[in-house]
Coordinates of C-alpha atoms in Angstrom, one line a residue:
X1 CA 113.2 94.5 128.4
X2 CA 114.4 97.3 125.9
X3 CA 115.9 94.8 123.8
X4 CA 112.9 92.1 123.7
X5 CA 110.5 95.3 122.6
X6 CA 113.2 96.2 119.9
X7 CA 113.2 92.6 118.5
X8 CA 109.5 92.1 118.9
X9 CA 108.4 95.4 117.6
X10 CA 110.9 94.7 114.2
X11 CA 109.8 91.8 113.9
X12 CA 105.9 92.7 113.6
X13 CA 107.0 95.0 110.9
X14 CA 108.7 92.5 108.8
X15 CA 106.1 89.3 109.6
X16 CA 103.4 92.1 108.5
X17 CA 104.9 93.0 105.5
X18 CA 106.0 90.0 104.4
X19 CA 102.2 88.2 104.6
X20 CA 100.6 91.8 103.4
X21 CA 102.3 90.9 99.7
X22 CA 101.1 87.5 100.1
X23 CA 97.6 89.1 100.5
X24 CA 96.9 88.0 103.6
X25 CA 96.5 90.7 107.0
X26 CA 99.2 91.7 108.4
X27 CA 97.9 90.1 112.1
X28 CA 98.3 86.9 110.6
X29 CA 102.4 87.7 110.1
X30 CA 102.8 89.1 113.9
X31 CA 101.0 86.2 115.0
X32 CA 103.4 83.5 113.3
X33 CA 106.8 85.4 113.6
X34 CA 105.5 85.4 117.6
X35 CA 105.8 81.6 117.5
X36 CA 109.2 82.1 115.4
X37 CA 111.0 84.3 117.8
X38 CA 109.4 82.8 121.3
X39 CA 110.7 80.8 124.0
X40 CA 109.8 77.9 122.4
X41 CA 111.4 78.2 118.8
X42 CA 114.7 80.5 118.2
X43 CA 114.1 82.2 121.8
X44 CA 115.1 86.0 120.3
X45 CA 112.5 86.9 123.0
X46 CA 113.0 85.1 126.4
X47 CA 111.1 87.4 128.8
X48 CA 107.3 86.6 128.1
X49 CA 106.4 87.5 131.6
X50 CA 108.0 91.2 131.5
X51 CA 105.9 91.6 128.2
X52 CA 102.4 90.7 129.7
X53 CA 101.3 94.1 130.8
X54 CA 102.4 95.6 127.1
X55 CA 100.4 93.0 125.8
X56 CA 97.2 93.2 128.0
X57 CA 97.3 97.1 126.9
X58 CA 97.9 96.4 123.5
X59 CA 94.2 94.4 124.0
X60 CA 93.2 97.0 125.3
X61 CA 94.0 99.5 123.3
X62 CA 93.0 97.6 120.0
X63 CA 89.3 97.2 121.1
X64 CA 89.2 100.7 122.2
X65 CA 89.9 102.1 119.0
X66 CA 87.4 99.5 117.2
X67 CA 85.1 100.7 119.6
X68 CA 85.8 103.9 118.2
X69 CA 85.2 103.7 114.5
X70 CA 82.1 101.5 115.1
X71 CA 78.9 103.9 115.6
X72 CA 76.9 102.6 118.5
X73 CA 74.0 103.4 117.3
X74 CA 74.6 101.1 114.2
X75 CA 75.5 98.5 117.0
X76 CA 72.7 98.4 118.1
X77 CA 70.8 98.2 115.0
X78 CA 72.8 95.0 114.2
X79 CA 72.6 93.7 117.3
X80 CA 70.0 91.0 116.3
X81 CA 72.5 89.4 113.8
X82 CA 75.2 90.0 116.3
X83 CA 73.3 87.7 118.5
X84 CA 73.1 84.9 115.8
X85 CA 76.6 84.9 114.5
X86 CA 77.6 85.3 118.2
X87 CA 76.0 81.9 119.0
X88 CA 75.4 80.0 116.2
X89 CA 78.6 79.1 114.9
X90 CA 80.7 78.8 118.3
X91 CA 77.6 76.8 119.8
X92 CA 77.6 74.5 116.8
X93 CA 81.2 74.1 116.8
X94 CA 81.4 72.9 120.0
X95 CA 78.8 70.5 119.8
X96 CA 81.0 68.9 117.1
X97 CA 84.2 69.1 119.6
X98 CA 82.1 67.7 122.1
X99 CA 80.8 64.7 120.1
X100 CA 84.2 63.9 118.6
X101 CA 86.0 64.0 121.8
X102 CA 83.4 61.5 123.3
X103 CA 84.1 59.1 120.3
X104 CA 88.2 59.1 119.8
X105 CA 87.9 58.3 123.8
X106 CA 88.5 61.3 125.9
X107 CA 86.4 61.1 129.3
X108 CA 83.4 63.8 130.2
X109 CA 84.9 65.8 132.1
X110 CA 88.2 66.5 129.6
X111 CA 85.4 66.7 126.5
X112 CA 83.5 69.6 128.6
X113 CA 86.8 71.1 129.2
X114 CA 87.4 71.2 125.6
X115 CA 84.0 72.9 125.2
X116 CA 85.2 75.4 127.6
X117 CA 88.3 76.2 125.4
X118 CA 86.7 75.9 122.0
X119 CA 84.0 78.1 122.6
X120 CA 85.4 81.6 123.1
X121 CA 86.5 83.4 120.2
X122 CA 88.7 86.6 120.2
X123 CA 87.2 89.3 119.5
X124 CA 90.4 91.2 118.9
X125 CA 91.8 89.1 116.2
X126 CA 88.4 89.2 114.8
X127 CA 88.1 93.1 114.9
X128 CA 91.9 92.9 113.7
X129 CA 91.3 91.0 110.8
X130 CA 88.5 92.9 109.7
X131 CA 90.1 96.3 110.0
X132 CA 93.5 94.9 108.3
X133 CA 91.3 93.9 105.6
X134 CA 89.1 97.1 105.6
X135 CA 86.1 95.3 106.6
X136 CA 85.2 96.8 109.8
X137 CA 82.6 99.3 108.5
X138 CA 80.8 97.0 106.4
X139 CA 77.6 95.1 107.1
X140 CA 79.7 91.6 108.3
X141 CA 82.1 93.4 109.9
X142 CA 79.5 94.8 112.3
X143 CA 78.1 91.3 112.5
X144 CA 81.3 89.9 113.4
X145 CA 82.5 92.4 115.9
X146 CA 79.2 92.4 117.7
X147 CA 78.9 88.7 117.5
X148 CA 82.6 88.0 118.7
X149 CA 81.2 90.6 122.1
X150 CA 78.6 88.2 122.7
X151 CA 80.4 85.2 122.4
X152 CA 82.8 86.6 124.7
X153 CA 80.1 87.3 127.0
X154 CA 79.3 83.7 126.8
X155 CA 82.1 82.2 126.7
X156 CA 82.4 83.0 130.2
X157 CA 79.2 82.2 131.3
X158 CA 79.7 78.7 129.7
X159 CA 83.6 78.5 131.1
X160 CA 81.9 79.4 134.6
X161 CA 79.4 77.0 134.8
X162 CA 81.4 74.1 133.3
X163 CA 84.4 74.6 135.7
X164 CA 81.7 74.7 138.7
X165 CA 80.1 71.1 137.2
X166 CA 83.8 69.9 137.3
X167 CA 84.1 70.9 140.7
X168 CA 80.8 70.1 141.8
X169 CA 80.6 73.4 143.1
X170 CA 77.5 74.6 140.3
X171 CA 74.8 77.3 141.8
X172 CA 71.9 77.0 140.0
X173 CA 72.3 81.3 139.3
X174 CA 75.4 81.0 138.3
X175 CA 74.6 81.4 134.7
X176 CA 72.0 84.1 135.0
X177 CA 73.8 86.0 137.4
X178 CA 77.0 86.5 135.1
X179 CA 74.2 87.3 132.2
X180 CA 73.1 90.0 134.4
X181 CA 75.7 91.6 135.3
X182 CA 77.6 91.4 132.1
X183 CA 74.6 93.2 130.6
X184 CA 74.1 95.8 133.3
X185 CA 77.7 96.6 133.0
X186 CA 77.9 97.2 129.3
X187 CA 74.5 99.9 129.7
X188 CA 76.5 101.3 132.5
X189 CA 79.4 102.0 130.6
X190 CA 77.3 102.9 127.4
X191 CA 75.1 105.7 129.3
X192 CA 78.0 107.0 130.8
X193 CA 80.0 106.6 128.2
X194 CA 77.8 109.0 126.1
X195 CA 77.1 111.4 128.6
X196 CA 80.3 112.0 129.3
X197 CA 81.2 112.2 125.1
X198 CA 78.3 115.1 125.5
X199 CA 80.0 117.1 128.1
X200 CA 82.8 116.5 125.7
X201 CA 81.9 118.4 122.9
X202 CA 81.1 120.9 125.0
X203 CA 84.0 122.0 126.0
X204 CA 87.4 123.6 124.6
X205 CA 90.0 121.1 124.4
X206 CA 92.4 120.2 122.2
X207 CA 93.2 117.1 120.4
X208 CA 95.8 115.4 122.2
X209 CA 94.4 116.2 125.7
X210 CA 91.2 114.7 124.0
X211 CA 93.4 111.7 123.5
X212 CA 94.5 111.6 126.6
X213 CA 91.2 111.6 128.4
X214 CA 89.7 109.2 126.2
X215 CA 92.4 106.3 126.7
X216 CA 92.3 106.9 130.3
X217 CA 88.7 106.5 130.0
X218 CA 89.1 103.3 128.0
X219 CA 91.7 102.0 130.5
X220 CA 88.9 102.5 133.8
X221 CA 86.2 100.9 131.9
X222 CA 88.9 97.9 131.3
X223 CA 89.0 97.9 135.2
X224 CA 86.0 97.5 135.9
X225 CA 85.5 94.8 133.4
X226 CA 87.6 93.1 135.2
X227 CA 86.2 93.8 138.4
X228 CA 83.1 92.5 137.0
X229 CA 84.3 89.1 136.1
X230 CA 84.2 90.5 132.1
X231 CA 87.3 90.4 130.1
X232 CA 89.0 93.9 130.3
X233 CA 88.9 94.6 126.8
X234 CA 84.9 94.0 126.4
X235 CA 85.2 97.9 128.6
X236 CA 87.4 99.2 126.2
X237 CA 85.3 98.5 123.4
X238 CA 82.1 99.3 125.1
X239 CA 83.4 102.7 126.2
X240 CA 84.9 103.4 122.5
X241 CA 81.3 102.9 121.1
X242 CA 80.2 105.5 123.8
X243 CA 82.9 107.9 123.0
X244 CA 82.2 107.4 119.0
X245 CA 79.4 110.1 119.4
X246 CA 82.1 113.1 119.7
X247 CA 82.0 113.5 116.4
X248 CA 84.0 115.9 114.5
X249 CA 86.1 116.1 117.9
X250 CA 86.4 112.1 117.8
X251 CA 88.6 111.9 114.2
X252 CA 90.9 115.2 115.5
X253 CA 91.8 112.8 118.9
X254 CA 92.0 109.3 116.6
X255 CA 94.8 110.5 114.8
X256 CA 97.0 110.9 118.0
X257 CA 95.5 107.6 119.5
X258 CA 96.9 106.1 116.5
X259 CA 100.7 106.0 117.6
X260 CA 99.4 104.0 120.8
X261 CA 97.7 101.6 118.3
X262 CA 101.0 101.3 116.3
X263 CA 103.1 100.8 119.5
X264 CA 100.7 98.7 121.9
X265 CA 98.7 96.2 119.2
X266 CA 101.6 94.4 117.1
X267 CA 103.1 93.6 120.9
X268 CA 99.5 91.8 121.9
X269 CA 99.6 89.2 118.8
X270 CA 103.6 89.1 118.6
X271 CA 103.4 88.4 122.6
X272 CA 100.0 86.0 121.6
X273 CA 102.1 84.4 118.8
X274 CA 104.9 83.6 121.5
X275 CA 102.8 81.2 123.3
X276 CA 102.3 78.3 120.5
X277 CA 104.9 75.3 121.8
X278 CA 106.1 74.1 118.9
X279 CA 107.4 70.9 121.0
X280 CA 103.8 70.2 120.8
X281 CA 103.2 69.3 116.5
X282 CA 105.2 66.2 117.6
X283 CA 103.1 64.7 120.6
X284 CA 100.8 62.3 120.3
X285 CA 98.4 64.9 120.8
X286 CA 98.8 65.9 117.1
X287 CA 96.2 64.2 115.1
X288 CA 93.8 64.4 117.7
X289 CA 94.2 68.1 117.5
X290 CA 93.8 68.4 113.8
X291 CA 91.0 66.3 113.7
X292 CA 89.2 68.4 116.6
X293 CA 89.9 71.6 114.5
X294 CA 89.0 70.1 111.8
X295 CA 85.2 69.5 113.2
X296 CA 85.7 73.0 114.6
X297 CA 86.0 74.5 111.4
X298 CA 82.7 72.4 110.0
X299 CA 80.4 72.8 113.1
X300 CA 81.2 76.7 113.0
X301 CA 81.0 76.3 109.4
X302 CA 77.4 74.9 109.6
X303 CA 76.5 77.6 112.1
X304 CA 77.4 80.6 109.9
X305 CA 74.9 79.1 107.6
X306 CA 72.3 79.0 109.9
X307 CA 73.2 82.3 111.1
X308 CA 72.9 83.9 107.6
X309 CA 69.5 82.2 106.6
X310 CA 68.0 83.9 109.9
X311 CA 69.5 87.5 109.3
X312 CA 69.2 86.9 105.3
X313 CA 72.7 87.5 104.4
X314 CA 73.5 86.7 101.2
X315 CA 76.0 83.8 100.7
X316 CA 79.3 86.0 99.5
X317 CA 79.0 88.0 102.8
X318 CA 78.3 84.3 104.8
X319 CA 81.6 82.6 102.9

């Protein structure tokens, strides 16, 4: 286990620096020298399953701190826009998968499974991206962060209901009721969040222990995420936004929650790299795939469009 975190941990550093001079963020090198070093390519790092939980906390963590730096009360402003990028484009893009499928020949069921899949986005290579990039406090990154929260949201909804038509098992509640409780969670964790960032700042206490209360914070409202049927990292982010009101107190603490950021994040997208089988590019399944990523692209494409005439973005900040 020592070892694999040595390689995998050197190895972020180098894939990150390496694409950073090519311009590009340095997630984007972590994730493809993940799917160099994996089981599946040179096999550096053999162990996937002993690197899960680093992983899961380096989720974790990562949306925490986003959750953090983004103000909730500008959140919430945006929240109208979040709504449409959060729909629009993955909605539209998986009408596309969903139509293609049907015509190169796959059955109903596997083209609704593929709507399933397609769907989701992740909101932490999204909110990586941007903050790689130094969007994350501008007016799209906002957008996209609150937009990839409400996909999420729906995403399982939508993977929920679609598994229970498979099985024949579908409730006619079954959407609502994950609506409802996704959204009662997230005010739960928001009001408490925030009362407890008052008593906060009330108090003597110094950085670090700051620190240390906060991530344990984050890592509760994770659990009960969870516990919720809501991805573990939607808490985290949720109680970072209610924590961002400690002000002054809040950038004293983010500078120690920073080595956890280092440590845990490039282990979540090395680990995510890791997964791609590379046995896979020469299946028959190839073309397929490119072509259903290609109508991906457009349908979410088309959907950012629409998104940005309702919210009146203008078209640099759509592109």
């Amino acid at each position: 286990l020592l070892l694999n975190l040595a390689a995998l941990l050197i190895a972020a550093f180098v894939g990150g620096l390496i694409v950073r001079r090519w311009g590009y963020p340095a997630v984007v090198g972590e994730l493809l020298v993940g799917s160099v070093i994996g089981p599946y390519a040179l096999g550096v790092v053999g162990d996937v399953e002993a690197l899960r939980l680093f992983a899961e906390l380096g989720a974790i963590v990562l949306l925490f701190y986003i959750g953090l730096e983004t103000e909730l009360t500008r959140f919430i402003r945006s929240l109208r826009g979040a709504l449409c990028v959060g729909v629009f484009p993955p909605l539209l893009g998986a009408i596309f998968v969903l139509l293609v499928s049907a015509a190169i020949g796959f059955t109903k069921l596997e083209s609704l499974s593929l709507v399933a899949i397609v769907f989701p986005t992740s909101v932490a290579i999204s909110a990586r991206v941007l903050r790689d990039m130094d969007k994350l406090h501008t007016r799209v990154g906002e957008l996209v962060v609150g937009g990839a929260v409400v996909n999420d949201i729906l995403g399982i909804i939508m993977a929920s209901v679609i598994m229970e038509m498979l099985t024949a098992t579908l409730k006619p509640l079954t959407a609502a009721s994950l609506a409802f409780r996704a959204v009662v969670f997230l005010l739960i964790v928001l009001v408490i969040g925030s009362l407890i960032a008052r008593v906060l700042t009330s108090v003597s206490i110094s950085p670090e222990t700051l620190a240390v209360v906060m991530i344990a914070l984050a890592f509760a409202a994770a659990h009960f995420a969870e516990d919720v049927g809501l991805p573990t990292i939607i808490g985290a982010l949720a109680m970072g936004m209610a924590l961002s009101g400690l002000g002054r107190a809040r950038k004293k603490a983010i500078t120690y929650l920073q080595a956890l950021y280092a440590f845990f994040v490039p282990i979540f997208f090395v680990s995510s790299g890791m997964m791609v089988d590379w046995r896979m590019f020469g299946s028959k399944a190839l073309l397929p795939s490119l072509a259903l990523t290609a109508v991906l692209v457009a349908g979410s494409f088309v959907g950012c469009l629409i998104s940005a005439y309702i919210i009146k973005t203008s078209l640099s900040d759509t592109l």
